[in-house]
Short mmCIF file of C-alpha atoms in Angstrom, two decimals:
data_model
loop_
_atom_site.label_atom_id
_atom_site.label_comp_id
_atom_site.label_asym_id
_atom_site.label_seq_id
_atom_site.Cartn_x
_atom_site.Cartn_y
_atom_site.Cartn_z
CA UNK A 94 44.61 -89.89 18.99
CA UNK A 95 42.79 -86.88 20.50
CA UNK A 96 40.82 -84.79 18.05
CA UNK A 97 42.58 -81.56 17.12
CA UNK A 98 40.56 -78.38 17.54
CA UNK A 99 39.22 -77.04 14.23
CA UNK A 100 41.78 -74.77 12.63
CA UNK A 101 40.88 -71.14 12.06
CA UNK A 102 40.89 -70.23 8.36
CA UNK A 103 42.76 -67.09 7.32
CA UNK A 104 40.54 -64.20 6.19
CA UNK A 105 39.92 -64.56 2.45
CA UNK A 106 37.38 -63.48 -0.12
CA UNK A 107 37.45 -66.92 -1.77
CA UNK A 108 35.17 -69.40 0.03
CA UNK A 109 37.09 -72.29 -1.51
CA UNK A 110 40.33 -71.11 0.10
CA UNK A 111 38.58 -70.59 3.44
CA UNK A 112 37.27 -74.16 3.38
CA UNK A 113 40.61 -75.59 2.22
CA UNK A 114 42.51 -73.76 4.95
CA UNK A 115 40.82 -75.90 7.60
CA UNK A 116 42.72 -78.94 6.33
CA UNK A 117 45.81 -79.69 8.47
CA UNK A 118 47.10 -82.29 5.96
CA UNK A 119 47.15 -85.06 8.60
CA UNK A 120 46.14 -87.76 6.10
CA UNK A 121 43.60 -89.51 8.32
CA UNK A 122 41.10 -89.20 5.47
CA UNK A 123 43.16 -91.34 3.11
CA UNK A 124 42.23 -94.80 4.48
CA UNK A 125 38.54 -93.80 4.46
CA UNK A 126 38.47 -92.61 0.83
CA UNK A 127 37.15 -95.10 -1.78
CA UNK A 128 38.99 -93.49 -4.70
CA UNK A 129 42.29 -93.46 -2.80
CA UNK A 130 41.76 -97.10 -1.78
CA UNK A 131 41.29 -98.00 -5.45
CA UNK A 132 44.25 -96.05 -6.85
CA UNK A 133 46.68 -95.30 -3.99
CA UNK A 134 47.28 -91.91 -5.62
CA UNK A 135 47.54 -88.83 -3.43
CA UNK A 136 45.64 -86.82 -6.03
CA UNK A 137 42.74 -89.28 -5.71
CA UNK A 138 42.44 -88.54 -1.98
CA UNK A 139 40.60 -85.74 -0.15
CA UNK A 140 43.91 -84.28 1.02
CA UNK A 141 45.26 -84.34 -2.52
CA UNK A 142 42.15 -82.74 -4.01
CA UNK A 143 42.15 -80.01 -1.38
CA UNK A 144 45.82 -79.24 -2.02
CA UNK A 145 45.29 -79.26 -5.80
CA UNK A 146 42.29 -76.94 -5.85
CA UNK A 147 43.93 -74.71 -3.22
CA UNK A 148 46.91 -74.29 -5.55
CA UNK A 149 44.59 -73.42 -8.44
CA UNK A 150 42.72 -70.86 -6.36
CA UNK A 151 45.99 -69.26 -5.17
CA UNK A 152 47.40 -69.11 -8.69
CA UNK A 153 50.28 -71.40 -7.74
CA UNK A 154 49.28 -73.84 -10.50
CA UNK A 155 47.16 -73.77 -13.61
CA UNK A 156 44.17 -76.13 -13.88
CA UNK A 157 44.79 -79.03 -16.25
CA UNK A 158 42.61 -81.70 -17.81
CA UNK A 159 44.36 -84.34 -15.70
CA UNK A 160 43.84 -82.33 -12.53
CA UNK A 161 40.16 -81.82 -13.33
CA UNK A 162 39.81 -85.58 -13.79
CA UNK A 163 40.91 -86.11 -10.17
CA UNK A 164 38.19 -83.72 -9.03
CA UNK A 165 35.68 -85.46 -11.31
CA UNK A 166 36.50 -88.82 -9.75
CA UNK A 167 35.45 -87.75 -6.26
CA UNK A 168 32.31 -89.71 -5.33
CA UNK A 169 31.05 -87.13 -2.85
CA UNK A 170 30.64 -89.87 -0.22
CA UNK A 171 31.86 -87.58 2.60
CA UNK A 172 33.43 -90.44 4.51
CA UNK A 173 36.50 -88.23 4.83
CA UNK A 174 34.37 -85.59 6.54
CA UNK A 175 33.19 -88.13 9.11
CA UNK A 176 36.76 -89.02 10.16
CA UNK A 177 38.40 -85.59 9.86
CA UNK A 178 39.77 -84.36 13.24
CA UNK A 179 40.03 -80.78 11.98
CA UNK A 180 36.37 -80.48 11.02
CA UNK A 181 36.92 -79.89 7.31
CA UNK A 182 33.53 -79.43 5.64
CA UNK A 183 34.43 -81.50 2.61
CA UNK A 184 30.87 -81.58 1.26
CA UNK A 185 30.77 -77.78 1.09
CA UNK A 186 34.32 -77.73 -0.27
CA UNK A 187 33.43 -80.11 -3.10
CA UNK A 188 30.39 -78.05 -4.10
CA UNK A 189 32.49 -74.87 -4.23
CA UNK A 190 35.32 -76.61 -6.11
CA UNK A 191 32.91 -77.98 -8.72
CA UNK A 192 31.30 -74.52 -9.03
CA UNK A 193 34.66 -72.97 -9.89
CA UNK A 194 35.46 -75.88 -12.18
CA UNK A 195 32.23 -75.34 -14.12
CA UNK A 196 33.07 -71.64 -14.57
CA UNK A 197 36.24 -72.54 -16.49
CA UNK A 198 35.10 -75.80 -18.14
CA UNK A 199 31.74 -76.24 -19.83
CA UNK A 200 29.79 -79.38 -18.86
CA UNK A 201 29.34 -82.14 -21.41
CA UNK A 202 26.10 -82.47 -23.39
CA UNK A 203 25.27 -85.58 -21.37
CA UNK A 204 25.66 -83.72 -18.08
CA UNK A 205 23.50 -80.85 -19.34
CA UNK A 206 20.79 -83.25 -20.48
CA UNK A 207 20.74 -85.06 -17.13
CA UNK A 208 20.57 -81.78 -15.21
CA UNK A 209 17.76 -80.50 -17.42
CA UNK A 210 15.69 -83.66 -16.98
CA UNK A 211 16.23 -83.83 -13.22
CA UNK A 212 14.94 -80.25 -12.91
CA UNK A 213 11.77 -81.31 -14.77
CA UNK A 214 10.49 -84.41 -12.93
CA UNK A 215 7.27 -84.66 -14.96
CA UNK A 216 9.19 -84.75 -18.25
CA UNK A 217 11.67 -87.22 -16.78
CA UNK A 218 8.83 -89.51 -15.67
CA UNK A 219 7.35 -89.43 -19.17
CA UNK A 220 10.71 -90.26 -20.74
CA UNK A 221 11.20 -93.13 -18.30
CA UNK A 222 7.74 -94.39 -19.25
CA UNK A 223 8.92 -94.73 -22.86
CA UNK A 224 12.15 -96.31 -21.60
CA UNK A 225 10.09 -98.94 -19.78
CA UNK A 226 8.26 -99.81 -23.01
CA UNK A 227 11.45 -100.01 -25.07
CA UNK A 228 13.52 -101.78 -22.40
CA UNK A 229 12.94 -105.41 -23.56
CA UNK A 230 14.10 -104.47 -27.06
CA UNK A 231 17.26 -102.62 -26.04
CA UNK A 232 20.73 -104.21 -25.98
CA UNK A 233 22.40 -104.26 -22.57
CA UNK A 234 24.71 -101.36 -23.45
CA UNK A 235 21.64 -99.16 -23.90
CA UNK A 236 20.18 -100.03 -20.49
CA UNK A 237 21.91 -97.55 -18.17
CA UNK A 238 19.16 -97.97 -15.57
CA UNK A 239 16.99 -100.92 -14.53
CA UNK A 240 13.53 -101.15 -16.02
CA UNK A 241 11.17 -98.67 -14.33
CA UNK A 242 8.21 -100.24 -12.51
CA UNK A 243 4.78 -100.22 -14.12
CA UNK A 244 2.83 -97.05 -13.50
CA UNK A 245 0.69 -97.56 -10.42
CA UNK A 246 -2.97 -96.71 -10.32
CA UNK A 247 -3.99 -94.65 -7.31
CA UNK A 248 -4.82 -96.99 -4.40
CA UNK A 249 -8.09 -96.59 -2.51
CA UNK A 250 -7.54 -93.70 -0.15
CA UNK A 251 -7.71 -94.56 3.50
CA UNK A 252 -6.27 -92.27 6.13
CA UNK A 253 -6.33 -92.54 9.88
CA UNK A 254 -9.78 -91.46 11.11
CA UNK A 255 -8.18 -88.92 13.41
CA UNK A 256 -4.50 -88.63 12.45
CA UNK A 257 -2.37 -87.33 15.27
CA UNK A 258 0.13 -85.90 12.81
CA UNK A 259 0.34 -85.01 9.13
CA UNK A 260 3.71 -85.23 7.40
CA UNK A 261 4.81 -84.72 3.82
CA UNK A 262 7.01 -86.93 1.68
CA UNK A 263 9.55 -85.77 -0.89
CA UNK A 264 9.18 -87.42 -4.30
CA UNK A 265 12.35 -86.07 -5.92
CA UNK A 266 13.15 -86.47 -9.62
CA UNK A 267 14.15 -89.96 -10.82
CA UNK A 268 12.59 -91.34 -7.63
CA UNK A 269 9.17 -90.16 -8.77
CA UNK A 270 8.56 -93.23 -10.97
CA UNK A 271 11.11 -95.56 -9.39
CA UNK A 272 9.99 -94.97 -5.78
CA UNK A 273 6.22 -94.94 -6.20
CA UNK A 274 6.02 -98.25 -4.34
CA UNK A 275 8.32 -96.97 -1.61
CA UNK A 276 6.13 -93.92 -1.01
CA UNK A 277 3.10 -96.23 -0.75
CA UNK A 278 5.01 -98.39 1.73
CA UNK A 279 5.84 -95.32 3.81
CA UNK A 280 2.19 -94.26 3.81
CA UNK A 281 1.07 -97.73 4.95
CA UNK A 282 3.63 -97.80 7.75
CA UNK A 283 2.67 -94.31 8.91
CA UNK A 284 -1.04 -95.11 8.76
CA UNK A 285 -0.55 -97.93 11.28
CA UNK A 286 0.74 -95.36 13.79
CA UNK A 287 -2.02 -92.84 13.00
CA UNK A 288 0.11 -90.53 10.89
CA UNK A 289 -1.08 -89.26 7.53
CA UNK A 290 1.36 -88.78 4.64
CA UNK A 291 0.74 -86.15 1.95
CA UNK A 292 2.66 -85.43 -1.25
CA UNK A 293 2.37 -81.69 -2.01
CA UNK A 294 2.18 -80.52 -5.59
CA UNK A 295 4.90 -78.27 -6.94
CA UNK A 296 7.83 -80.09 -5.34
CA UNK A 297 10.82 -80.92 -7.51
CA UNK A 298 14.35 -82.32 -7.57
CA UNK A 299 16.33 -81.60 -4.39
CA UNK A 300 19.17 -80.02 -6.42
CA UNK A 301 21.99 -82.23 -5.15
CA UNK A 302 22.81 -83.29 -8.70
CA UNK A 303 23.09 -79.66 -9.81
CA UNK A 304 25.12 -78.55 -6.80
CA UNK A 305 27.60 -81.40 -7.29
CA UNK A 306 27.85 -80.47 -10.96
CA UNK A 307 28.76 -76.90 -10.02
CA UNK A 308 25.49 -75.29 -11.13
CA UNK A 309 24.78 -73.29 -7.99
CA UNK A 310 22.12 -71.15 -9.69
CA UNK A 311 20.03 -74.17 -10.73
CA UNK A 312 20.40 -75.72 -7.26
CA UNK A 313 19.18 -72.45 -5.68
CA UNK A 314 16.18 -72.29 -8.03
CA UNK A 315 15.15 -75.85 -7.14
CA UNK A 316 15.60 -75.13 -3.43
CA UNK A 317 13.28 -72.15 -3.75
CA UNK A 318 10.61 -74.22 -5.49
CA UNK A 319 10.77 -76.87 -2.76
CA UNK A 320 10.55 -74.20 -0.07
CA UNK A 321 7.34 -72.98 -1.68
CA UNK A 322 5.92 -76.49 -2.13
CA UNK A 323 6.53 -77.48 1.50
CA UNK A 324 5.55 -74.15 3.05
CA UNK A 325 3.46 -74.59 6.18
CA UNK A 326 4.48 -78.24 6.67
CA UNK A 327 6.41 -78.99 9.84
CA UNK A 328 7.85 -82.37 8.88
CA UNK A 329 8.98 -83.53 5.43
CA UNK A 330 10.14 -87.14 5.22
CA UNK A 331 12.97 -88.07 2.86
CA UNK A 332 13.32 -91.58 1.46
CA UNK A 333 16.65 -91.09 -0.35
CA UNK A 334 19.63 -90.44 1.91
CA UNK A 335 21.45 -88.75 -0.98
CA UNK A 336 18.72 -86.13 -1.28
CA UNK A 337 18.33 -85.38 2.41
CA UNK A 338 21.04 -82.78 2.96
CA UNK A 339 20.01 -80.50 0.08
CA UNK A 340 16.34 -80.65 1.00
CA UNK A 341 17.07 -80.05 4.69
CA UNK A 342 19.04 -76.96 3.73
CA UNK A 343 16.29 -75.73 1.41
CA UNK A 344 13.48 -76.05 3.94
CA UNK A 345 15.50 -75.00 6.97
CA UNK A 346 15.84 -78.27 8.84
CA UNK A 347 12.27 -79.53 8.51
CA UNK A 348 13.43 -82.54 6.50
CA UNK A 349 13.52 -85.76 8.52
CA UNK A 350 14.99 -89.06 7.38
CA UNK A 351 12.04 -91.47 7.04
CA UNK A 352 14.00 -94.37 8.52
CA UNK A 353 14.90 -92.41 11.64
CA UNK A 354 11.33 -91.11 11.89
CA UNK A 355 9.81 -94.61 11.83
CA UNK A 356 12.47 -96.03 14.13
CA UNK A 357 11.23 -93.63 16.79
CA UNK A 358 7.84 -95.42 16.52
CA UNK A 359 9.21 -98.94 16.04
CA UNK A 360 7.50 -100.22 19.19
CA UNK A 361 4.10 -99.52 17.61
CA UNK A 362 4.75 -101.44 14.38
CA UNK A 363 3.28 -104.94 14.34
CA UNK A 364 4.99 -107.10 11.73
CA UNK A 365 4.84 -110.73 10.72
CA UNK A 366 7.72 -113.19 10.84
CA UNK A 367 9.88 -113.47 7.72
CA UNK A 368 12.35 -116.31 7.44
CA UNK A 369 14.65 -114.83 4.83
CA UNK A 370 18.22 -113.67 4.37
CA UNK A 371 18.64 -110.10 3.14
CA UNK A 372 21.71 -108.11 2.15
CA UNK A 373 21.85 -104.66 3.72
CA UNK A 374 23.75 -102.04 1.76
CA UNK A 375 24.50 -98.90 3.77
CA UNK A 376 24.80 -95.93 1.38
CA UNK A 377 27.61 -93.49 2.10
CA UNK A 378 25.09 -90.71 2.63
CA UNK A 379 23.18 -92.82 5.15
CA UNK A 380 26.37 -93.44 7.08
CA UNK A 381 27.81 -89.93 6.85
CA UNK A 382 24.91 -87.51 6.36
CA UNK A 383 21.59 -88.80 7.73
CA UNK A 384 23.47 -91.12 10.11
CA UNK A 385 20.49 -93.43 10.39
CA UNK A 386 22.35 -96.74 10.36
CA UNK A 387 21.37 -97.49 13.95
CA UNK A 388 17.75 -96.62 13.19
CA UNK A 389 17.87 -98.93 10.16
CA UNK A 390 19.01 -101.85 12.29
CA UNK A 391 16.33 -101.13 14.90
CA UNK A 392 13.61 -101.26 12.24
CA UNK A 393 14.87 -104.49 10.68
CA UNK A 394 15.12 -106.02 14.15
CA UNK A 395 11.32 -105.66 14.35
CA UNK A 396 10.97 -108.47 11.80
CA UNK A 397 11.26 -111.88 13.51
CA UNK A 398 13.30 -114.45 11.59
CA UNK A 399 15.09 -111.94 9.38
CA UNK A 400 18.77 -112.71 8.80
CA UNK A 401 20.60 -109.49 7.84
CA UNK A 402 23.96 -109.62 6.05
CA UNK A 403 25.78 -106.29 5.86
CA UNK A 404 27.19 -105.71 2.38
CA UNK A 405 30.56 -104.08 2.97
CA UNK A 406 32.87 -105.57 0.34
CA UNK A 407 35.49 -103.24 -1.02
CA UNK A 408 34.88 -99.96 0.77
CA UNK A 409 31.12 -100.51 0.96
CA UNK A 410 30.61 -97.66 -1.52
CA UNK A 411 28.77 -98.73 -4.67
CA UNK A 412 30.26 -95.91 -6.77
CA UNK A 413 26.93 -94.57 -8.08
CA UNK A 414 27.79 -90.98 -7.08
CA UNK A 415 24.58 -89.44 -8.38
CA UNK A 416 24.89 -89.27 -12.15
CA UNK A 417 28.44 -90.60 -12.03
CA UNK A 418 27.16 -94.08 -12.89
CA UNK A 419 25.74 -92.63 -16.13
CA UNK A 420 28.56 -90.24 -17.03
CA UNK A 421 31.48 -92.53 -16.18
CA UNK A 422 30.05 -96.07 -15.88
CA UNK A 423 33.42 -97.82 -16.01
CA UNK A 424 34.62 -95.88 -12.96
CA UNK A 425 31.36 -96.49 -11.10
CA UNK A 426 31.20 -100.18 -11.97
CA UNK A 427 34.64 -100.75 -10.48
CA UNK A 428 33.35 -99.82 -7.02
CA UNK A 429 30.17 -101.84 -7.48
CA UNK A 430 31.90 -105.09 -8.51
CA UNK A 431 33.00 -106.24 -5.02
CA UNK A 432 29.49 -105.68 -3.66
CA UNK A 433 27.92 -107.69 -6.48
CA UNK A 434 30.40 -110.50 -5.81
CA UNK A 435 29.44 -110.44 -2.13
CA UNK A 436 25.73 -110.52 -3.01
CA UNK A 437 26.28 -113.56 -5.23
CA UNK A 438 28.35 -115.36 -2.59
CA UNK A 439 26.11 -114.58 0.39
CA UNK A 440 22.96 -116.30 -0.85
CA UNK A 441 20.69 -113.40 0.08
CA UNK A 442 17.10 -113.33 -1.18
CA UNK A 443 17.09 -109.58 -1.81
CA UNK A 444 19.17 -106.44 -1.23
CA UNK A 445 18.05 -103.44 0.80
CA UNK A 446 19.42 -99.93 0.32
CA UNK A 447 18.08 -96.57 1.48
CA UNK A 448 19.32 -94.41 -1.40
CA UNK A 449 17.70 -94.31 -4.83
CA UNK A 450 20.96 -93.87 -6.76
CA UNK A 451 22.60 -96.81 -5.00
CA UNK A 452 19.55 -99.02 -5.61
CA UNK A 453 19.45 -98.22 -9.32
CA UNK A 454 23.18 -98.84 -9.69
CA UNK A 455 23.13 -102.10 -7.74
CA UNK A 456 19.91 -103.34 -9.39
CA UNK A 457 21.48 -103.07 -12.84
CA UNK A 458 23.90 -105.86 -11.92
CA UNK A 459 22.36 -107.66 -8.94
CA UNK A 460 21.17 -111.25 -9.35
CA UNK A 461 18.44 -110.64 -6.75
CA UNK A 462 15.83 -107.86 -6.32
CA UNK A 463 16.97 -104.56 -4.78
CA UNK A 464 14.45 -102.56 -2.76
CA UNK A 465 14.10 -99.87 -0.14
CA UNK A 466 14.09 -101.28 3.43
CA UNK A 467 10.69 -99.70 4.11
CA UNK A 468 9.14 -101.76 1.30
CA UNK A 469 10.17 -104.97 3.03
CA UNK A 470 8.90 -103.68 6.36
CA UNK A 471 5.52 -102.62 4.93
CA UNK A 472 5.07 -106.01 3.27
CA UNK A 473 5.32 -107.63 6.70
CA UNK A 474 2.73 -105.46 8.44
CA UNK A 475 0.10 -107.48 10.26
CA UNK A 476 -2.44 -104.89 9.26
CA UNK A 477 -1.70 -102.90 6.16
CA UNK A 478 -4.25 -100.15 5.50
CA UNK A 479 -4.33 -98.55 2.09
CA UNK A 480 -2.37 -95.31 2.25
CA UNK A 481 -3.82 -91.84 1.97
CA UNK A 482 -1.09 -89.94 0.19
CA UNK A 483 -2.86 -86.64 -0.36
CA UNK A 484 -2.26 -84.78 -3.60
CA UNK A 485 -0.19 -86.56 -6.21
CA UNK A 486 3.10 -84.79 -7.04
CA UNK A 487 3.24 -83.03 -10.36
#
């Protein structure tokens, strides 16, 4: 079927209506939508949500608790956007719809607490430090996240003698403690190709969580802080595919997906053989936003002996949806269950996933370790210099 030209929205003062007017109601998004696949309800599809919120904005219908629940259930995976022939910007539509939803319905105390902590990465890291200590004593129902790794001591600093490029790395919010090892892996990989990685002070959460919760003001404040932190840096590498879009918007396109960046230098990476079977989970944001799936396969192909099993059970979406796994765990766990069953049946030694939220969600139920693909790659380096990571993020 030939792609239809993007429809021209009617002039309107409401950005939500302008975005919704691009939808031609063809329904091609329905088979791609995880929530529609699970429920077979029109209101749980992108087309249904667009029609519903369009009716609210036009005054043709009054918002209801049931209607809001359909909007809440959207995972923000943007798979619909990738298949839409009319060019509907569903990601922007969802942000605007949630913004208007928040104006009429106050967020829960849990949502407010999560947003507050994400905007204060240092406080969040401290809290997760206490969570690590208490973790062995907690019952399973009080373990919403896997146990955070032990705090790492700063490695001996060793940078390329004459680096040909200096890049920055984004440390995010919850990723700050959980991805310390991933940032070290990135620095080791970059050092082998004479690139130095720095972690500027002052950086913060990317704001995706806040934008998807409808708090546009908080998202804008975080974007401004990141713009200031990364000022003067030409390339900022992102390790979490779910954070990439917001950071790229904040720093005007200087954000580069770390997987794609390293794939461009794959011929210079010297790695040892690894006879192992790994499960590769492809986060929705990696498939639909950073679009680095091909780069991911090129990097893993550098490791001789590696047997890669793509984890695609169900719709392939794990259901984490940012804080959705914490606010509505039953809903999130339903999407995760087929992937966990596939992991158990496949006999893989570990699971790889390029998004922090997906890794945390999968790790809380996976029978095998879950890690970032770059950690596996760095472990196989034939020469692995200690990374020079510049200033530690605050």
